[in-house]
């Protein structure tokens, strides 16, 4: 029986390899091998089944396959960002299942070292290849939050809850395999990026420009394909309160100039 199961698994892997190879040949986005290795190990340990969400530039790049587009300037990223919404999703797991993101990272034996109270894993030999674990900032402030469900510490960030509500499943591929992860809804991610860039300090100008470029690309896509969904997210964001309205308006104003056509299209949605 074990031999039959092994043979069946080998056939499934070979079939998947053929599918993702065909998808890559057709122009689908694939994750660089070292990043995919991390994603696959976390998936194998049940981290995404437990509710963790891929955020940041890997989510943006993954939207290319989800939406059937290719970004003219997709940019590059050298880190991986994950977030947990703090919801109790234990019912989605087997009663005796153990989800341990820390052990998953450690088992890679890639040299990751936890810093910032475990909210970030760094590689001393690759200073920019970080794994960041994020969550929603509450009245408790910026102090790291222990996530027992994943066995990691999470760094709270302002506005993060927007990207963590009602995530969507998506497949991220390498040239020979694929993993199913959770991503923020793309129209929500776009609005979140408008909010995030207004929080950037002066020494994070390059990150703010990347935030703006990603937001503009997704906003332009939704203006054309699903303006009602975008209008709904913009309205819901404004309804969250004065700080949210102010941040959104500041972010939208930043579209003027470099992305004036997108700014005009957003104004026309109102």
PDB file of C-alpha atoms in Angstrom:
ATOM      1  CA  UNK A   1       0.000   0.000   0.000  1.00  0.00           C
ATOM      2  CA  UNK A   2       2.828   2.412   0.855  1.00  0.00           C
ATOM      3  CA  UNK A   3       4.486   1.736  -2.498  1.00  0.00           C
ATOM      4  CA  UNK A   4       1.201   2.441  -4.309  1.00  0.00           C
ATOM      5  CA  UNK A   5       0.744   5.686  -2.395  1.00  0.00           C
ATOM      6  CA  UNK A   6       4.305   6.740  -3.223  1.00  0.00           C
ATOM      7  CA  UNK A   7       3.738   5.967  -6.886  1.00  0.00           C
ATOM      8  CA  UNK A   8       0.470   7.913  -6.892  1.00  0.00           C
ATOM      9  CA  UNK A   9       2.133  10.898  -5.235  1.00  0.00           C
ATOM     10  CA  UNK A  10       4.964  10.779  -7.767  1.00  0.00           C
ATOM     11  CA  UNK A  11       2.461  10.788 -10.650  1.00  0.00           C
ATOM     12  CA  UNK A  12       0.624  13.743  -9.085  1.00  0.00           C
ATOM     13  CA  UNK A  13       3.861  15.685  -8.728  1.00  0.00           C
ATOM     14  CA  UNK A  14       4.802  14.950 -12.309  1.00  0.00           C
ATOM     15  CA  UNK A  15       1.373  16.052 -13.513  1.00  0.00           C
ATOM     16  CA  UNK A  16       1.636  19.273 -11.512  1.00  0.00           C
ATOM     17  CA  UNK A  17       5.123  19.872 -12.889  1.00  0.00           C
ATOM     18  CA  UNK A  18       3.709  19.665 -16.398  1.00  0.00           C
ATOM     19  CA  UNK A  19       0.874  22.050 -15.606  1.00  0.00           C
ATOM     20  CA  UNK A  20       3.038  24.749 -14.041  1.00  0.00           C
ATOM     21  CA  UNK A  21       5.607  24.347 -16.812  1.00  0.00           C
ATOM     22  CA  UNK A  22       2.882  25.012 -19.353  1.00  0.00           C
ATOM     23  CA  UNK A  23       1.616  27.989 -17.321  1.00  0.00           C
ATOM     24  CA  UNK A  24       5.119  29.447 -17.190  1.00  0.00           C
ATOM     25  CA  UNK A  25       5.542  28.971 -20.933  1.00  0.00           C
ATOM     26  CA  UNK A  26       2.299  30.884 -21.447  1.00  0.00           C
ATOM     27  CA  UNK A  27       3.679  33.818 -19.464  1.00  0.00           C
ATOM     28  CA  UNK A  28       2.392  33.220 -15.930  1.00  0.00           C
ATOM     29  CA  UNK A  29       4.397  34.636 -13.061  1.00  0.00           C
ATOM     30  CA  UNK A  30       6.645  32.261 -11.121  1.00  0.00           C
ATOM     31  CA  UNK A  31       8.295  32.878  -7.741  1.00  0.00           C
ATOM     32  CA  UNK A  32      12.089  32.791  -7.563  1.00  0.00           C
ATOM     33  CA  UNK A  33      13.294  29.414  -6.214  1.00  0.00           C
ATOM     34  CA  UNK A  34      14.593  30.502  -2.806  1.00  0.00           C
ATOM     35  CA  UNK A  35      11.382  32.363  -2.025  1.00  0.00           C
ATOM     36  CA  UNK A  36       9.253  29.489  -3.255  1.00  0.00           C
ATOM     37  CA  UNK A  37      11.190  27.130  -0.995  1.00  0.00           C
ATOM     38  CA  UNK A  38      10.065  29.173   2.017  1.00  0.00           C
ATOM     39  CA  UNK A  39       6.465  29.337   0.809  1.00  0.00           C
ATOM     40  CA  UNK A  40       6.295  25.610   0.174  1.00  0.00           C
ATOM     41  CA  UNK A  41       7.739  24.731   3.576  1.00  0.00           C
ATOM     42  CA  UNK A  42       5.227  26.979   5.336  1.00  0.00           C
ATOM     43  CA  UNK A  43       2.419  25.455   3.276  1.00  0.00           C
ATOM     44  CA  UNK A  44       3.606  21.937   4.124  1.00  0.00           C
ATOM     45  CA  UNK A  45       3.451  22.872   7.826  1.00  0.00           C
ATOM     46  CA  UNK A  46      -0.158  24.110   7.464  1.00  0.00           C
ATOM     47  CA  UNK A  47       0.619  27.778   8.027  1.00  0.00           C
ATOM     48  CA  UNK A  48      -1.655  29.028   5.249  1.00  0.00           C
ATOM     49  CA  UNK A  49      -4.371  26.522   6.089  1.00  0.00           C
ATOM     50  CA  UNK A  50      -4.286  28.052   9.583  1.00  0.00           C
ATOM     51  CA  UNK A  51      -5.103  31.492   8.192  1.00  0.00           C
ATOM     52  CA  UNK A  52      -1.754  33.185   7.508  1.00  0.00           C
ATOM     53  CA  UNK A  53      -1.826  35.577   4.558  1.00  0.00           C
ATOM     54  CA  UNK A  54       0.915  36.501   2.100  1.00  0.00           C
ATOM     55  CA  UNK A  55       1.090  40.294   1.913  1.00  0.00           C
ATOM     56  CA  UNK A  56       3.509  42.785   0.378  1.00  0.00           C
ATOM     57  CA  UNK A  57       5.087  42.583  -3.047  1.00  0.00           C
ATOM     58  CA  UNK A  58       4.712  38.810  -3.383  1.00  0.00           C
ATOM     59  CA  UNK A  59       0.963  39.334  -3.189  1.00  0.00           C
ATOM     60  CA  UNK A  60       1.150  42.063  -5.828  1.00  0.00           C
ATOM     61  CA  UNK A  61       3.185  39.846  -8.128  1.00  0.00           C
ATOM     62  CA  UNK A  62       0.801  36.948  -7.535  1.00  0.00           C
ATOM     63  CA  UNK A  63      -2.144  39.044  -8.706  1.00  0.00           C
ATOM     64  CA  UNK A  64      -0.769  38.806 -12.238  1.00  0.00           C
ATOM     65  CA  UNK A  65      -1.929  35.184 -12.454  1.00  0.00           C
ATOM     66  CA  UNK A  66      -5.102  35.781 -10.440  1.00  0.00           C
ATOM     67  CA  UNK A  67      -6.208  38.658 -12.689  1.00  0.00           C
ATOM     68  CA  UNK A  68      -4.649  37.454 -15.929  1.00  0.00           C
ATOM     69  CA  UNK A  69      -2.397  40.486 -16.378  1.00  0.00           C
ATOM     70  CA  UNK A  70       1.303  41.243 -16.672  1.00  0.00           C
ATOM     71  CA  UNK A  71       2.546  44.360 -14.931  1.00  0.00           C
ATOM     72  CA  UNK A  72       4.621  46.588 -17.206  1.00  0.00           C
ATOM     73  CA  UNK A  73       6.986  47.226 -14.302  1.00  0.00           C
ATOM     74  CA  UNK A  74       6.429  44.523 -11.706  1.00  0.00           C
ATOM     75  CA  UNK A  75       9.587  45.445  -9.818  1.00  0.00           C
ATOM     76  CA  UNK A  76      11.413  42.983  -7.627  1.00  0.00           C
ATOM     77  CA  UNK A  77      11.361  41.942  -4.018  1.00  0.00           C
ATOM     78  CA  UNK A  78      13.874  40.229  -1.799  1.00  0.00           C
ATOM     79  CA  UNK A  79      11.785  39.648   1.307  1.00  0.00           C
ATOM     80  CA  UNK A  80       8.613  37.815   2.231  1.00  0.00           C
ATOM     81  CA  UNK A  81       5.810  39.356   4.290  1.00  0.00           C
ATOM     82  CA  UNK A  82       3.170  37.355   6.130  1.00  0.00           C
ATOM     83  CA  UNK A  83       0.280  38.493   8.282  1.00  0.00           C
ATOM     84  CA  UNK A  84      -2.266  36.917  10.581  1.00  0.00           C
ATOM     85  CA  UNK A  85      -5.659  38.545  11.136  1.00  0.00           C
ATOM     86  CA  UNK A  86      -5.975  37.231  14.662  1.00  0.00           C
ATOM     87  CA  UNK A  87      -9.099  35.208  13.915  1.00  0.00           C
ATOM     88  CA  UNK A  88      -9.695  31.813  15.489  1.00  0.00           C
ATOM     89  CA  UNK A  89      -9.462  29.383  12.578  1.00  0.00           C
ATOM     90  CA  UNK A  90      -8.605  26.288  14.594  1.00  0.00           C
ATOM     91  CA  UNK A  91     -11.810  24.583  13.431  1.00  0.00           C
ATOM     92  CA  UNK A  92     -10.301  24.381   9.944  1.00  0.00           C
ATOM     93  CA  UNK A  93      -7.586  22.083  11.287  1.00  0.00           C
ATOM     94  CA  UNK A  94      -7.563  18.536  12.548  1.00  0.00           C
ATOM     95  CA  UNK A  95      -7.881  18.411  16.363  1.00  0.00           C
ATOM     96  CA  UNK A  96      -4.343  17.061  16.788  1.00  0.00           C
ATOM     97  CA  UNK A  97      -2.737  19.286  14.119  1.00  0.00           C
ATOM     98  CA  UNK A  98       0.138  21.491  15.160  1.00  0.00           C
ATOM     99  CA  UNK A  99       0.931  24.610  13.181  1.00  0.00           C
ATOM    100  CA  UNK A 100       4.411  25.854  13.955  1.00  0.00           C
ATOM    101  CA  UNK A 101       5.693  28.543  11.617  1.00  0.00           C
ATOM    102  CA  UNK A 102       8.853  29.000  13.669  1.00  0.00           C
ATOM    103  CA  UNK A 103       9.778  25.326  13.306  1.00  0.00           C
ATOM    104  CA  UNK A 104       8.937  25.480   9.592  1.00  0.00           C
ATOM    105  CA  UNK A 105      11.383  28.346   9.074  1.00  0.00           C
ATOM    106  CA  UNK A 106      14.012  26.659  11.234  1.00  0.00           C
ATOM    107  CA  UNK A 107      13.672  23.372   9.333  1.00  0.00           C
ATOM    108  CA  UNK A 108      14.668  25.103   6.089  1.00  0.00           C
ATOM    109  CA  UNK A 109      18.233  25.367   7.430  1.00  0.00           C
ATOM    110  CA  UNK A 110      18.764  28.439   5.278  1.00  0.00           C
ATOM    111  CA  UNK A 111      20.338  30.443   8.087  1.00  0.00           C
ATOM    112  CA  UNK A 112      17.342  32.527   9.159  1.00  0.00           C
ATOM    113  CA  UNK A 113      17.744  34.149  12.579  1.00  0.00           C
ATOM    114  CA  UNK A 114      14.776  35.642  14.506  1.00  0.00           C
ATOM    115  CA  UNK A 115      15.151  39.321  15.476  1.00  0.00           C
ATOM    116  CA  UNK A 116      12.829  42.067  16.714  1.00  0.00           C
ATOM    117  CA  UNK A 117      11.376  39.649  19.279  1.00  0.00           C
ATOM    118  CA  UNK A 118      10.804  37.066  16.564  1.00  0.00           C
ATOM    119  CA  UNK A 119       8.629  39.250  14.309  1.00  0.00           C
ATOM    120  CA  UNK A 120      11.351  39.183  11.647  1.00  0.00           C
ATOM    121  CA  UNK A 121      13.727  36.481  10.444  1.00  0.00           C
ATOM    122  CA  UNK A 122      16.923  37.648   8.774  1.00  0.00           C
ATOM    123  CA  UNK A 123      19.724  35.910   6.884  1.00  0.00           C
ATOM    124  CA  UNK A 124      23.133  37.311   7.853  1.00  0.00           C
ATOM    125  CA  UNK A 125      24.554  36.271   4.477  1.00  0.00           C
ATOM    126  CA  UNK A 126      21.663  37.910   2.576  1.00  0.00           C
ATOM    127  CA  UNK A 127      20.865  41.149   4.439  1.00  0.00           C
ATOM    128  CA  UNK A 128      17.746  41.941   2.397  1.00  0.00           C
ATOM    129  CA  UNK A 129      16.143  38.479   2.441  1.00  0.00           C
ATOM    130  CA  UNK A 130      13.821  38.933   5.434  1.00  0.00           C
ATOM    131  CA  UNK A 131      10.686  37.165   6.600  1.00  0.00           C
ATOM    132  CA  UNK A 132       8.330  39.592   8.336  1.00  0.00           C
ATOM    133  CA  UNK A 133       5.298  38.575  10.417  1.00  0.00           C
ATOM    134  CA  UNK A 134       2.644  41.253  10.757  1.00  0.00           C
ATOM    135  CA  UNK A 135      -0.764  41.863  12.297  1.00  0.00           C
ATOM    136  CA  UNK A 136      -3.308  44.560  13.088  1.00  0.00           C
ATOM    137  CA  UNK A 137      -2.370  47.384  15.428  1.00  0.00           C
ATOM    138  CA  UNK A 138      -4.791  47.822  18.315  1.00  0.00           C
ATOM    139  CA  UNK A 139      -4.966  50.085  21.351  1.00  0.00           C
ATOM    140  CA  UNK A 140      -2.044  48.115  22.782  1.00  0.00           C
ATOM    141  CA  UNK A 141       0.204  49.949  20.305  1.00  0.00           C
ATOM    142  CA  UNK A 142       3.241  48.691  18.406  1.00  0.00           C
ATOM    143  CA  UNK A 143       4.463  46.053  20.854  1.00  0.00           C
ATOM    144  CA  UNK A 144       4.885  42.614  19.226  1.00  0.00           C
ATOM    145  CA  UNK A 145       1.947  40.261  19.678  1.00  0.00           C
ATOM    146  CA  UNK A 146       2.323  36.558  20.396  1.00  0.00           C
ATOM    147  CA  UNK A 147       0.402  34.342  17.950  1.00  0.00           C
ATOM    148  CA  UNK A 148      -0.048  30.981  19.653  1.00  0.00           C
ATOM    149  CA  UNK A 149      -1.842  29.537  16.616  1.00  0.00           C
ATOM    150  CA  UNK A 150       1.288  29.910  14.478  1.00  0.00           C
ATOM    151  CA  UNK A 151       3.987  29.927  17.183  1.00  0.00           C
ATOM    152  CA  UNK A 152       5.401  33.261  16.022  1.00  0.00           C
ATOM    153  CA  UNK A 153       5.439  36.880  17.145  1.00  0.00           C
ATOM    154  CA  UNK A 154       3.633  39.449  14.999  1.00  0.00           C
ATOM    155  CA  UNK A 155       4.475  43.122  14.474  1.00  0.00           C
ATOM    156  CA  UNK A 156       1.349  45.327  14.590  1.00  0.00           C
ATOM    157  CA  UNK A 157       0.990  47.865  11.782  1.00  0.00           C
ATOM    158  CA  UNK A 158      -1.528  50.630  11.235  1.00  0.00           C
ATOM    159  CA  UNK A 159      -4.249  49.987   8.619  1.00  0.00           C
ATOM    160  CA  UNK A 160      -3.242  46.309   8.315  1.00  0.00           C
ATOM    161  CA  UNK A 161      -6.759  45.067   9.078  1.00  0.00           C
ATOM    162  CA  UNK A 162      -7.919  46.307   5.674  1.00  0.00           C
ATOM    163  CA  UNK A 163      -5.777  43.786   3.805  1.00  0.00           C
ATOM    164  CA  UNK A 164      -6.648  40.929   6.136  1.00  0.00           C
ATOM    165  CA  UNK A 165     -10.417  40.957   5.728  1.00  0.00           C
ATOM    166  CA  UNK A 166     -11.909  38.246   3.489  1.00  0.00           C
ATOM    167  CA  UNK A 167      -8.675  37.107   1.804  1.00  0.00           C
ATOM    168  CA  UNK A 168      -8.762  35.069  -1.399  1.00  0.00           C
ATOM    169  CA  UNK A 169      -6.997  31.766  -2.153  1.00  0.00           C
ATOM    170  CA  UNK A 170      -4.402  31.840  -4.912  1.00  0.00           C
ATOM    171  CA  UNK A 171      -1.712  29.578  -6.321  1.00  0.00           C
ATOM    172  CA  UNK A 172       1.883  30.790  -6.316  1.00  0.00           C
ATOM    173  CA  UNK A 173       4.092  28.822  -8.674  1.00  0.00           C
ATOM    174  CA  UNK A 174       7.699  27.943  -9.209  1.00  0.00           C
ATOM    175  CA  UNK A 175       8.887  26.414 -12.472  1.00  0.00           C
ATOM    176  CA  UNK A 176       8.020  22.916 -11.217  1.00  0.00           C
ATOM    177  CA  UNK A 177       5.485  23.175  -8.380  1.00  0.00           C
ATOM    178  CA  UNK A 178       2.738  25.314  -6.863  1.00  0.00           C
ATOM    179  CA  UNK A 179       1.354  26.127  -3.434  1.00  0.00           C
ATOM    180  CA  UNK A 180      -2.022  27.526  -2.437  1.00  0.00           C
ATOM    181  CA  UNK A 181      -1.772  30.596  -0.216  1.00  0.00           C
ATOM    182  CA  UNK A 182      -4.082  33.338   1.025  1.00  0.00           C
ATOM    183  CA  UNK A 183      -3.806  36.819  -0.516  1.00  0.00           C
ATOM    184  CA  UNK A 184      -5.605  40.074   0.275  1.00  0.00           C
ATOM    185  CA  UNK A 185      -8.376  40.889  -2.182  1.00  0.00           C
ATOM    186  CA  UNK A 186      -6.544  42.805  -4.924  1.00  0.00           C
ATOM    187  CA  UNK A 187      -8.837  45.846  -4.908  1.00  0.00           C
ATOM    188  CA  UNK A 188      -8.403  46.055  -1.126  1.00  0.00           C
ATOM    189  CA  UNK A 189      -4.633  45.688  -1.431  1.00  0.00           C
ATOM    190  CA  UNK A 190      -4.590  48.684  -3.792  1.00  0.00           C
ATOM    191  CA  UNK A 191      -6.413  50.919  -1.316  1.00  0.00           C
ATOM    192  CA  UNK A 192      -4.276  49.614   1.546  1.00  0.00           C
ATOM    193  CA  UNK A 193      -1.140  50.655  -0.350  1.00  0.00           C
ATOM    194  CA  UNK A 194      -2.511  54.194  -0.680  1.00  0.00           C
ATOM    195  CA  UNK A 195      -2.877  54.290   3.092  1.00  0.00           C
ATOM    196  CA  UNK A 196       0.504  52.705   3.807  1.00  0.00           C
ATOM    197  CA  UNK A 197       2.513  55.096   1.668  1.00  0.00           C
ATOM    198  CA  UNK A 198       1.275  58.061   3.722  1.00  0.00           C
ATOM    199  CA  UNK A 199       2.841  56.414   6.797  1.00  0.00           C
ATOM    200  CA  UNK A 200       6.302  56.147   5.241  1.00  0.00           C
ATOM    201  CA  UNK A 201       9.077  58.294   6.703  1.00  0.00           C
ATOM    202  CA  UNK A 202      11.382  60.416   4.530  1.00  0.00           C
ATOM    203  CA  UNK A 203      14.057  57.708   4.510  1.00  0.00           C
ATOM    204  CA  UNK A 204      11.508  55.267   3.054  1.00  0.00           C
ATOM    205  CA  UNK A 205      10.853  57.303  -0.084  1.00  0.00           C
ATOM    206  CA  UNK A 206      11.728  54.412  -2.406  1.00  0.00           C
ATOM    207  CA  UNK A 207       9.247  52.138  -0.613  1.00  0.00           C
ATOM    208  CA  UNK A 208       6.576  54.835  -0.865  1.00  0.00           C
ATOM    209  CA  UNK A 209       7.161  55.066  -4.614  1.00  0.00           C
ATOM    210  CA  UNK A 210       6.780  51.300  -4.898  1.00  0.00           C
ATOM    211  CA  UNK A 211       3.569  51.434  -2.840  1.00  0.00           C
ATOM    212  CA  UNK A 212       2.208  54.093  -5.172  1.00  0.00           C
ATOM    213  CA  UNK A 213       3.183  52.199  -8.331  1.00  0.00           C
ATOM    214  CA  UNK A 214       1.519  49.002  -7.089  1.00  0.00           C
ATOM    215  CA  UNK A 215      -1.616  50.863  -6.053  1.00  0.00           C
ATOM    216  CA  UNK A 216      -1.824  52.646  -9.405  1.00  0.00           C
ATOM    217  CA  UNK A 217      -1.464  49.411 -11.381  1.00  0.00           C
ATOM    218  CA  UNK A 218      -4.247  47.667  -9.466  1.00  0.00           C
ATOM    219  CA  UNK A 219      -6.514  50.709  -9.391  1.00  0.00           C
ATOM    220  CA  UNK A 220      -6.221  51.082 -13.169  1.00  0.00           C
ATOM    221  CA  UNK A 221      -7.069  47.402 -13.557  1.00  0.00           C
ATOM    222  CA  UNK A 222     -10.208  47.641 -11.410  1.00  0.00           C
ATOM    223  CA  UNK A 223     -11.371  50.913 -12.938  1.00  0.00           C
ATOM    224  CA  UNK A 224     -11.498  49.064 -16.244  1.00  0.00           C
ATOM    225  CA  UNK A 225     -12.697  45.626 -15.109  1.00  0.00           C
ATOM    226  CA  UNK A 226     -14.729  46.016 -11.936  1.00  0.00           C
ATOM    227  CA  UNK A 227     -15.342  49.643 -10.965  1.00  0.00           C
ATOM    228  CA  UNK A 228     -18.200  48.671  -8.643  1.00  0.00           C
ATOM    229  CA  UNK A 229     -15.904  46.542  -6.479  1.00  0.00           C
ATOM    230  CA  UNK A 230     -13.378  49.362  -6.275  1.00  0.00           C
ATOM    231  CA  UNK A 231     -16.056  51.937  -5.496  1.00  0.00           C
ATOM    232  CA  UNK A 232     -17.322  49.740  -2.678  1.00  0.00           C
ATOM    233  CA  UNK A 233     -13.851  49.421  -1.099  1.00  0.00           C
ATOM    234  CA  UNK A 234     -13.201  53.155  -1.343  1.00  0.00           C
ATOM    235  CA  UNK A 235     -16.556  53.904   0.284  1.00  0.00           C
ATOM    236  CA  UNK A 236     -16.070  51.327   3.036  1.00  0.00           C
ATOM    237  CA  UNK A 237     -12.604  52.701   3.793  1.00  0.00           C
ATOM    238  CA  UNK A 238     -13.923  56.232   4.179  1.00  0.00           C
ATOM    239  CA  UNK A 239     -16.640  54.974   6.506  1.00  0.00           C
ATOM    240  CA  UNK A 240     -14.055  53.617   8.954  1.00  0.00           C
ATOM    241  CA  UNK A 241     -13.444  57.042  10.417  1.00  0.00           C
ATOM    242  CA  UNK A 242     -11.557  60.351  10.113  1.00  0.00           C
ATOM    243  CA  UNK A 243      -8.038  58.843  10.181  1.00  0.00           C
ATOM    244  CA  UNK A 244      -8.940  56.452   7.392  1.00  0.00           C
ATOM    245  CA  UNK A 245     -10.540  59.205   5.279  1.00  0.00           C
ATOM    246  CA  UNK A 246      -7.543  61.456   5.775  1.00  0.00           C
ATOM    247  CA  UNK A 247      -5.040  58.733   4.888  1.00  0.00           C
ATOM    248  CA  UNK A 248      -7.004  57.724   1.803  1.00  0.00           C
ATOM    249  CA  UNK A 249      -7.317  61.300   0.556  1.00  0.00           C
ATOM    250  CA  UNK A 250      -3.573  61.857   1.042  1.00  0.00           C
ATOM    251  CA  UNK A 251      -2.798  58.661  -0.834  1.00  0.00           C
ATOM    252  CA  UNK A 252      -5.115  59.544  -3.702  1.00  0.00           C
ATOM    253  CA  UNK A 253      -3.526  62.982  -4.014  1.00  0.00           C
ATOM    254  CA  UNK A 254      -0.159  61.293  -4.457  1.00  0.00           C
ATOM    255  CA  UNK A 255      -1.499  59.778  -7.684  1.00  0.00           C
ATOM    256  CA  UNK A 256      -1.549  63.237  -9.247  1.00  0.00           C
ATOM    257  CA  UNK A 257       1.369  63.832 -11.549  1.00  0.00           C
ATOM    258  CA  UNK A 258       2.899  60.359 -12.010  1.00  0.00           C
ATOM    259  CA  UNK A 259      -0.487  58.643 -12.352  1.00  0.00           C
ATOM    260  CA  UNK A 260      -2.785  61.511 -13.272  1.00  0.00           C
ATOM    261  CA  UNK A 261      -4.948  59.345 -15.542  1.00  0.00           C
ATOM    262  CA  UNK A 262      -5.604  56.903 -12.708  1.00  0.00           C
ATOM    263  CA  UNK A 263      -6.411  59.790 -10.357  1.00  0.00           C
ATOM    264  CA  UNK A 264      -8.955  61.190 -12.815  1.00  0.00           C
ATOM    265  CA  UNK A 265     -10.549  57.784 -13.231  1.00  0.00           C
ATOM    266  CA  UNK A 266     -10.877  57.367  -9.455  1.00  0.00           C
ATOM    267  CA  UNK A 267     -12.467  60.810  -9.131  1.00  0.00           C
ATOM    268  CA  UNK A 268     -14.962  59.838 -11.814  1.00  0.00           C
ATOM    269  CA  UNK A 269     -16.043  56.841  -9.729  1.00  0.00           C
ATOM    270  CA  UNK A 270     -17.395  59.044  -6.942  1.00  0.00           C
TER     271      UNK A 270
END
